[in-house]
């Protein structure tokens, strides 16, 4: 994990890490909700209630939580298939997300999309895309629409270290800078593209440098530190909103689980995973700060955990009770 | 409250597995995320992590057990401080039957009709008596359609290679930059995958993009976004997301440009639910249908033809000429044989009909205009009258538009057919550069005449 902030631009990083009790408890609750939700999703997958591909976000919670804290209403998010955390961060209903995972009518897509294909126009979440890298031009297009409509909004376009090698990413970088579109490219570098480590797939492993030939500034961020993420996010979002164009934020992060539920993750050691879990966990990190500052004690945090578990349990119940879509839904929603 | 730990499914296909070994023992305190066991699936050995925290009270299935069914209780977890008590009752509980994720819908029961989408039955607007017919070059009819819709709706914009300052590689967008400025007429880099995806994202964001491909051959780099991002998103979002976008440009063979620049993609896009596919022939249809395509809330693939861009056809001089999508046109009335064509092949079919008339065969020519949804109602009505079918297309025959029409006619009008349907299409080879081979490969008037005579058992 990177503890320092490195940038390709000349401006010095202004990592303030300033926060207060309310903010920090909010981030803590948010990250915990994502983690507990994902653990429950893993459990429901194990029970055969969730099928197909299911990519868990456990370990990466600080990235989306920090970026959410850097945006305002109307700003959009779009990502790939590891998307549950983004939806929860944007305030989408946990029960609606879980019911989509179980393929039920109460899910955000009425059961037609599944884990990788969910949307909420109301919450400005534009998916949920199953093709690696495809969300990058799509997110750039959302920024194009923001600029065209002059609405002052910014598009946060998330992708992984695997997608960072896709050709369409660079086509998007080029147009985003050429037209100074209000987009922030958030690379969630969890260091493994399925089973291929970044060292084995990338000639330049410092992904924040990947915009250099387009004139796009980049910054390497400790993606396990929610405040570092938020502060980098605030800088990048401000640039975009000020008409200065795109920024690349490389979030150094880690996923604790396999690529998808069916991945045994034999390409890395248990020790490597444990090292991150024990020493760099984003939730432990936030908890330590809260306890240090005496913003809450163990009992208070336990109460938050209980609250979160109740939300997740209710979501899981709803996801199992909600019926499968009616057969009549088979041929609807194809054309307007 | 004791909780059962169940044998988990660890892959989409796993039904049972081997509980290879326990990594914790009875009495151990475990927290969420701890690895508690190793399970061998049909594919790999997986580690199982605890979801809940507590004390492992009892192991029900010993390490090394094979063929353990998914959802079998394998251990019992109790909360810290809780008495293990009498767990025998709990361990005897059968795994709860859960509803499976597989749908109840079987193919037999599913309401699958040959045409899966609602049939559109709108008719062409009536042209008032006394309306002047104005000759318009096809490329200008397309330009006029875009200009009129851009005047009408601020959200409509055009992007593509050389559409602005160069005035269009084939001069279709001539004058648009001057009228609408660089915000709405945008030259892109030569990056089809990227700008097609950007256009789809802009449509998600509430705009109405027209994305021009210099030719549809280059759209192969973008076909992922046309299918996976544009066509499927409404369905995948349960109807929430809309993608109002037009992908347009010249399609099919040009002249002597070789295999990579000469292909008819109508069957490719016509295959995809969630897309509308239009392939007009004359200026009137090109204008009326392009305006309809721009207004449509769905993604539309609009296939033009370079070799007829310069042809002149009459367009009715009415203020707002919009035609219905999904409606074929009877281009020539006849009683002996139905010739179904689209795009440039309509012109060939009309020429063939003139030749056939000289030989006493009265051909009816149907211009499909829209490839998806296909207007089979018009085709079937014609075949029920003529009892004979010829299809004509520039694409390859295998899995082609003609194949689909022949199948639909065979299903829908079997008893009316007096001859097996005949298909006219490109030879099953990449298009050659050599002039003679190119001419041999591409379907022409003579091929249609021969096919029509064949189904009439003449000559």
CSV table of N, CA and C in Angstrom, one decimal, chain B residues 216-217 250-254 259 261-269 277 279 303-305 342-345 371 392-396 400-401 425-426 431 442-443:
chain,number,residue,atom,x,y,z
B,216,UNK,N,-19.6,1.4,-42.3
B,216,UNK,CA,-19.9,0.4,-41.3
B,216,UNK,C,-18.9,-0.7,-41.1
B,217,UNK,N,-18.0,-0.7,-42.1
B,217,UNK,CA,-16.9,-1.7,-41.9
B,217,UNK,C,-16.1,-1.3,-40.7
B,250,UNK,N,-22.4,4.7,-44.4
B,250,UNK,CA,-22.6,3.8,-45.6
B,250,UNK,C,-22.2,2.4,-45.2
B,251,UNK,N,-23.0,1.5,-45.8
B,251,UNK,CA,-22.9,0.1,-45.5
B,251,UNK,C,-22.8,-0.7,-46.8
B,252,UNK,N,-22.3,-1.9,-46.8
B,252,UNK,CA,-22.2,-2.8,-48.0
B,252,UNK,C,-21.1,-2.3,-48.9
B,253,UNK,N,-21.1,-2.9,-50.1
B,253,UNK,CA,-19.9,-2.8,-51.0
B,253,UNK,C,-19.9,-1.4,-51.6
B,254,UNK,N,-18.7,-0.8,-51.7
B,254,UNK,CA,-18.5,0.4,-52.4
B,254,UNK,C,-18.0,-0.1,-53.8
B,259,UNK,N,-12.1,-6.5,-49.8
B,259,UNK,CA,-12.9,-7.3,-48.9
B,259,UNK,C,-13.2,-6.5,-47.6
B,261,UNK,N,-13.4,-3.4,-46.9
B,261,UNK,CA,-14.3,-2.2,-47.0
B,261,UNK,C,-15.6,-2.5,-47.7
B,262,UNK,N,-16.0,-3.8,-47.8
B,262,UNK,CA,-17.1,-4.1,-48.6
B,262,UNK,C,-18.0,-5.2,-47.9
B,263,UNK,N,-18.8,-4.8,-47.0
B,263,UNK,CA,-19.7,-5.8,-46.4
B,263,UNK,C,-21.0,-5.2,-46.0
B,264,UNK,N,-22.0,-6.0,-46.2
B,264,UNK,CA,-23.4,-5.6,-45.7
B,264,UNK,C,-23.6,-6.2,-44.3
B,265,UNK,N,-23.8,-5.3,-43.4
B,265,UNK,CA,-24.0,-5.7,-42.0
B,265,UNK,C,-25.5,-5.8,-41.5
B,266,UNK,N,-26.4,-5.7,-42.5
B,266,UNK,CA,-27.8,-5.8,-42.1
B,266,UNK,C,-28.1,-7.0,-41.3
B,267,UNK,N,-27.7,-8.2,-41.7
B,267,UNK,CA,-28.0,-9.4,-40.9
B,267,UNK,C,-27.3,-9.4,-39.5
B,268,UNK,N,-26.2,-8.8,-39.4
B,268,UNK,CA,-25.4,-8.7,-38.1
B,268,UNK,C,-26.3,-8.0,-37.1
B,269,UNK,N,-26.7,-6.8,-37.4
B,269,UNK,CA,-27.4,-5.9,-36.5
B,269,UNK,C,-28.9,-6.4,-36.4
B,277,UNK,N,-33.1,-1.5,-36.8
B,277,UNK,CA,-32.2,-1.4,-38.0
B,277,UNK,C,-32.9,-1.0,-39.2
B,279,UNK,N,-32.6,0.4,-43.3
B,279,UNK,CA,-31.8,0.4,-44.5
B,279,UNK,C,-32.6,1.0,-45.7
B,303,UNK,N,-28.4,2.1,-41.9
B,303,UNK,CA,-27.5,1.7,-42.9
B,303,UNK,C,-27.8,2.4,-44.3
B,304,UNK,N,-26.8,3.2,-44.7
B,304,UNK,CA,-26.9,3.9,-46.0
B,304,UNK,C,-26.1,3.1,-47.0
B,305,UNK,N,-26.0,3.7,-48.3
B,305,UNK,CA,-25.3,3.0,-49.3
B,305,UNK,C,-24.5,4.0,-50.1
B,342,UNK,N,-33.8,-4.6,-50.0
B,342,UNK,CA,-33.6,-3.4,-49.2
B,342,UNK,C,-32.4,-2.7,-49.7
B,343,UNK,N,-32.3,-1.4,-49.4
B,343,UNK,CA,-31.2,-0.6,-49.8
B,343,UNK,C,-31.0,-0.6,-51.3
B,344,UNK,N,-29.8,-0.6,-51.8
B,344,UNK,CA,-29.6,-0.5,-53.2
B,344,UNK,C,-30.2,-1.6,-54.0
B,345,UNK,N,-30.4,-2.8,-53.4
B,345,UNK,CA,-31.0,-3.9,-54.1
B,345,UNK,C,-32.5,-3.6,-54.5
B,371,UNK,N,-35.1,-3.3,-41.3
B,371,UNK,CA,-34.7,-4.7,-41.2
B,371,UNK,C,-35.1,-5.3,-39.8
B,392,UNK,N,-33.6,-10.5,-52.1
B,392,UNK,CA,-32.4,-9.9,-52.7
B,392,UNK,C,-31.7,-9.0,-51.7
B,393,UNK,N,-30.4,-9.4,-51.5
B,393,UNK,CA,-29.6,-8.6,-50.5
B,393,UNK,C,-28.2,-8.7,-51.0
B,394,UNK,N,-27.4,-7.7,-50.5
B,394,UNK,CA,-26.0,-7.7,-50.8
B,394,UNK,C,-25.1,-8.5,-49.8
B,395,UNK,N,-25.7,-8.9,-48.7
B,395,UNK,CA,-24.9,-9.6,-47.7
B,395,UNK,C,-24.7,-11.0,-48.2
B,396,UNK,N,-23.9,-11.8,-47.5
B,396,UNK,CA,-23.9,-13.2,-47.8
B,396,UNK,C,-25.2,-13.9,-47.4
B,400,UNK,N,-28.6,-14.9,-43.5
B,400,UNK,CA,-28.8,-13.6,-44.0
B,400,UNK,C,-30.3,-13.1,-43.8
B,401,UNK,N,-30.6,-11.9,-44.3
B,401,UNK,CA,-31.9,-11.3,-44.2
B,401,UNK,C,-32.9,-12.2,-45.0
B,425,UNK,N,-28.0,-13.2,-53.3
B,425,UNK,CA,-27.1,-12.6,-52.3
B,425,UNK,C,-25.7,-12.6,-52.9
B,426,UNK,N,-24.8,-12.1,-52.1
B,426,UNK,CA,-23.4,-12.1,-52.5
B,426,UNK,C,-22.8,-13.5,-52.5
B,431,UNK,N,-15.2,-10.2,-50.5
B,431,UNK,CA,-15.3,-9.6,-51.8
B,431,UNK,C,-13.9,-9.3,-52.5
B,442,UNK,N,-21.0,-9.9,-56.6
B,442,UNK,CA,-22.1,-9.1,-56.1
B,442,UNK,C,-23.4,-9.4,-56.9
B,443,UNK,N,-24.5,-9.5,-56.2
B,443,UNK,CA,-25.8,-9.8,-56.8
B,443,UNK,C,-26.2,-8.6,-57.7
